[in-house]
GROMACS .gro file of C-alpha atoms in nm:
model
  193
    1MET     CA    1  -0.711  -1.372   2.115
    2ASP     CA    2  -0.502  -1.686   2.098
    3THR     CA    3  -0.262  -1.715   2.395
    4ALA     CA    4   0.039  -1.808   2.176
    5LEU     CA    5  -0.030  -1.502   1.960
    6VAL     CA    6  -0.056  -1.279   2.268
    7ALA     CA    7   0.277  -1.415   2.398
    8ALA     CA    8   0.442  -1.354   2.059
    9LEU     CA    9   0.310  -0.996   2.044
   10GLN     CA   10   0.439  -0.928   2.397
   11GLY     CA   11   0.785  -1.056   2.310
   12PRO     CA   12   1.070  -0.840   2.182
   13ALA     CA   13   1.028  -0.723   1.818
   14PRO     CA   14   0.749  -0.959   1.700
   15THR     CA   15   0.719  -1.028   1.329
   16VAL     CA   16   0.356  -0.941   1.254
   17CYS     CA   17   0.154  -0.988   0.937
   18TRP     CA   18  -0.182  -0.926   0.776
   19LEU     CA   19  -0.372  -1.195   0.588
   20VAL     CA   20  -0.641  -1.091   0.337
   21GLU     CA   21  -0.881  -1.328   0.164
   22MET     CA   22  -1.109  -1.206  -0.118
   23ALA     CA   23  -1.362  -1.450  -0.266
   24LEU     CA   24  -1.388  -1.285  -0.610
   25PRO     CA   25  -1.593  -1.421  -0.903
   26ALA     CA   26  -1.268  -1.505  -1.088
   27GLY     CA   27  -1.138  -1.704  -0.790
   28THR     CA   28  -1.030  -1.664  -0.429
   29ALA     CA   29  -0.724  -1.445  -0.377
   30ARG     CA   30  -0.515  -1.476  -0.061
   31LEU     CA   31  -0.272  -1.192   0.007
   32THR     CA   32  -0.024  -1.120   0.285
   33ASP     CA   33   0.244  -0.867   0.361
   34ALA     CA   34   0.476  -1.141   0.489
   35GLY     CA   35   0.607  -1.323   0.183
   36GLU     CA   36   0.435  -1.662   0.197
   37VAL     CA   37   0.234  -1.794   0.493
   38VAL     CA   38   0.019  -2.104   0.543
   39PHE     CA   39  -0.297  -2.054   0.750
   40GLY     CA   40  -0.602  -2.279   0.766
   41GLY     CA   41  -0.453  -2.511   0.505
   42GLN     CA   42  -0.436  -2.223   0.252
   43VAL     CA   43  -0.130  -2.042   0.119
   44TYR     CA   44  -0.127  -1.661   0.147
   45ARG     CA   45   0.128  -1.499  -0.084
   46GLY     CA   46   0.299  -1.163  -0.098
   47LEU     CA   47   0.252  -1.174  -0.476
   48ASP     CA   48  -0.077  -1.347  -0.550
   49PRO     CA   49  -0.090  -1.503  -0.900
   50LEU     CA   50  -0.450  -1.381  -0.944
   51LEU     CA   51  -0.431  -1.022  -0.816
   52GLY     CA   52  -0.086  -0.892  -0.735
   53ALA     CA   53   0.056  -0.754  -0.410
   54LEU     CA   54  -0.101  -0.618  -0.093
   55SER     CA   55   0.004  -0.254  -0.046
   56SER     CA   56  -0.182  -0.139   0.265
   57ILE     CA   57  -0.488  -0.181   0.489
   58SER     CA   58  -0.653   0.117   0.656
   59GLY     CA   59  -0.964   0.187   0.859
   60LEU     CA   60  -0.959  -0.116   1.087
   61LYS     CA   61  -1.132   0.016   1.399
   62ASP     CA   62  -1.454  -0.042   1.586
   63GLY     CA   63  -1.759   0.152   1.474
   64ALA     CA   64  -1.912   0.400   1.715
   65ALA     CA   65  -2.272   0.518   1.763
   66ASN     CA   66  -2.444   0.483   1.426
   67THR     CA   67  -2.130   0.394   1.226
   68THR     CA   68  -1.983   0.063   1.123
   69THR     CA   69  -1.634  -0.053   1.033
   70ARG     CA   70  -1.516   0.030   0.681
   71VAL     CA   71  -1.183  -0.097   0.557
   72ASP     CA   72  -0.976   0.008   0.256
   73VAL     CA   73  -0.746  -0.257   0.111
   74VAL     CA   74  -0.496  -0.120  -0.142
   75VAL     CA   75  -0.374  -0.375  -0.396
   76LEU     CA   76  -0.096  -0.329  -0.652
   77PRO     CA   77  -0.242  -0.529  -0.945
   78ARG     CA   78  -0.001  -0.742  -1.142
   79SER     CA   79  -0.186  -0.697  -1.472
   80ASP     CA   80  -0.469  -0.519  -1.648
   81GLN     CA   81  -0.681  -0.832  -1.597
   82ALA     CA   82  -0.620  -0.821  -1.220
   83ALA     CA   83  -0.725  -0.454  -1.205
   84ALA     CA   84  -1.032  -0.530  -1.417
   85GLY     CA   85  -1.123  -0.825  -1.191
   86LEU     CA   86  -1.111  -0.608  -0.879
   87THR     CA   87  -1.311  -0.323  -1.031
   88ASP     CA   88  -1.565  -0.550  -1.203
   89PRO     CA   89  -1.920  -0.469  -1.085
   90THR     CA   90  -1.991  -0.841  -1.037
   91ALA     CA   91  -1.724  -0.844  -0.762
   92GLN     CA   92  -1.943  -0.618  -0.548
   93GLY     CA   93  -2.061  -0.815  -0.247
   94ALA     CA   94  -1.769  -1.061  -0.260
   95ARG     CA   95  -1.665  -1.178   0.087
   96VAL     CA   96  -1.350  -1.018   0.228
   97ARG     CA   97  -1.179  -1.139   0.548
   98ILE     CA   98  -0.875  -0.991   0.719
   99TRP     CA   99  -0.665  -1.151   0.995
  100PHE     CA  100  -0.379  -1.016   1.208
  101GLY     CA  101  -0.111  -1.256   1.323
  102ALA     CA  102   0.251  -1.315   1.410
  103ILE     CA  103   0.515  -1.526   1.236
  104ASN     CA  104   0.810  -1.720   1.368
  105PRO     CA  105   1.097  -1.557   1.172
  106ALA     CA  106   1.312  -1.873   1.195
  107THR     CA  107   1.054  -2.109   1.042
  108GLY     CA  108   0.807  -1.878   0.864
  109ALA     CA  109   0.518  -2.053   1.042
  110MET     CA  110   0.224  -1.876   1.207
  111ILE     CA  111   0.246  -1.843   1.584
  112GLY     CA  112  -0.087  -1.951   1.730
  113THR     CA  113  -0.406  -1.859   1.548
  114PRO     CA  114  -0.434  -1.521   1.377
  115GLU     CA  115  -0.714  -1.298   1.501
  116LEU     CA  116  -1.000  -1.227   1.260
  117LYS     CA  117  -1.021  -0.847   1.247
  118PHE     CA  118  -1.273  -0.801   0.964
  119ASP     CA  119  -1.536  -1.016   0.794
  120GLY     CA  120  -1.732  -0.819   0.538
  121GLU     CA  121  -1.786  -0.766   0.170
  122LEU     CA  122  -1.640  -0.573  -0.118
  123ASP     CA  123  -1.837  -0.252  -0.165
  124LYS     CA  124  -1.657  -0.076  -0.448
  125ALA     CA  125  -1.312  -0.047  -0.596
  126ALA     CA  126  -1.133   0.256  -0.738
  127PHE     CA  127  -0.840   0.252  -0.978
  128THR     CA  128  -0.562   0.506  -0.907
  129VAL     CA  129  -0.279   0.600  -1.140
  130GLY     CA  130   0.022   0.787  -1.004
  131ALA     CA  131   0.387   0.694  -0.948
  132THR     CA  132   0.246   0.340  -0.930
  133TRP     CA  133  -0.099   0.219  -1.021
  134SER     CA  134  -0.317   0.066  -0.755
  135VAL     CA  135  -0.671  -0.041  -0.679
  136THR     CA  136  -0.831   0.069  -0.353
  137VAL     CA  137  -1.092  -0.186  -0.251
  138GLU     CA  138  -1.348  -0.034  -0.013
  139CYS     CA  139  -1.509  -0.295   0.210
  140GLY     CA  140  -1.813  -0.276   0.436
  141THR     CA  141  -2.012  -0.506   0.660
  142GLN     CA  142  -2.365  -0.643   0.673
  143ALA     CA  143  -2.424  -0.418   0.974
  144GLU     CA  144  -2.356  -0.121   0.747
  145ARG     CA  145  -2.624  -0.239   0.505
  146GLN     CA  146  -2.876  -0.239   0.788
  147LEU     CA  147  -2.813   0.134   0.835
  148GLU     CA  148  -2.894   0.217   0.472
  149PRO     CA  149  -3.221   0.399   0.409
  150ASN     CA  150  -3.476   0.153   0.279
  151GLU     CA  151  -3.805   0.336   0.254
  152ASP     CA  152  -3.839   0.221  -0.108
  153TRP     CA  153  -3.873  -0.141   0.007
  154ARG     CA  154  -4.230  -0.267   0.002
  155LEU     CA  155  -4.401  -0.587   0.103
  156ASN     CA  156  -4.549  -0.671  -0.237
  157HIS     CA  157  -4.495  -0.919  -0.518
  158PRO     CA  158  -4.289  -0.701  -0.759
  159PHE     CA  159  -4.037  -0.607  -0.488
  160HIS     CA  160  -4.026  -0.964  -0.354
  161SER     CA  161  -3.954  -1.110  -0.699
  162ALA     CA  162  -3.690  -0.841  -0.764
  163ILE     CA  163  -3.496  -0.971  -0.465
  164TRP     CA  164  -3.570  -1.342  -0.522
  165PRO     CA  165  -3.620  -1.393  -0.900
  166GLY     CA  166  -3.854  -1.678  -0.982
  167GLU     CA  167  -4.002  -1.683  -0.630
  168THR     CA  168  -4.382  -1.666  -0.633
  169GLY     CA  169  -4.432  -1.627  -0.260
  170LEU     CA  170  -4.654  -1.319  -0.279
  171ILE     CA  171  -4.825  -1.368  -0.615
  172ASN     CA  172  -5.130  -1.540  -0.466
  173VAL     CA  173  -5.183  -1.302  -0.176
  174THR     CA  174  -5.535  -1.166  -0.198
  175ASP     CA  175  -5.773  -0.950   0.004
  176VAL     CA  176  -5.503  -0.717   0.128
  177THR     CA  177  -5.698  -0.414   0.242
  178LYS     CA  178  -5.440  -0.241   0.458
  179LYS     CA  179  -5.101  -0.125   0.335
  180THR     CA  180  -4.810  -0.253   0.541
  181TYR     CA  181  -4.510  -0.021   0.547
  182TRP     CA  182  -4.209  -0.241   0.600
  183ARG     CA  183  -3.923  -0.082   0.799
  184ALA     CA  184  -4.048   0.268   0.722
  185GLU     CA  185  -4.272   0.530   0.876
  186SER     CA  186  -4.636   0.521   0.766
  187PRO     CA  187  -4.723   0.834   0.574
  188SER     CA  188  -4.910   1.089   0.784
  189ALA     CA  189  -5.233   1.231   0.652
  190ILE     CA  190  -5.332   1.597   0.663
  191THR     CA  191  -5.702   1.663   0.712
  192TYR     CA  192  -5.869   1.986   0.611
  193ARG     CA  193  -6.196   2.111   0.759
   0.00000   0.00000   0.00000
């Protein structure tokens, strides 16, 4: 952690903030819970013109054993288009980064360098209607994808071209006499006498 940030957090009543960046297909949204902040040459706004306002962030903790970090970012969308953009299936996999930092209340500038707390991707979004309407964006990491069951994956041309369309890397493979089970247990055979 940046030493200036540590000093600010150890001081009396630090002004802390969250910075959230979502690289959505419609454009990159930068949200904060601190009004307006400049970080890395980019402006993070309390009311983003693309999405709306950041409501809350939950789930930021280290994974344990066979779990990984999952984060929920709740956004109060400013319009129907903003809600549709967040819940659009093409947004799945969009990069999401979250920083934690401190602000100088007199100048509004960041103190030191905010700490990157999460670097992952948008998994799915759910629209909620209540006293207010909001979109909960569930985010995961690449490490989480590695824990997914993948016994349906095969080392063959149809599966290869499904992942990389137009790639012909396995189309000319010949004389394959032994099946290779990729990242899965080989099936066990039962013999009868």
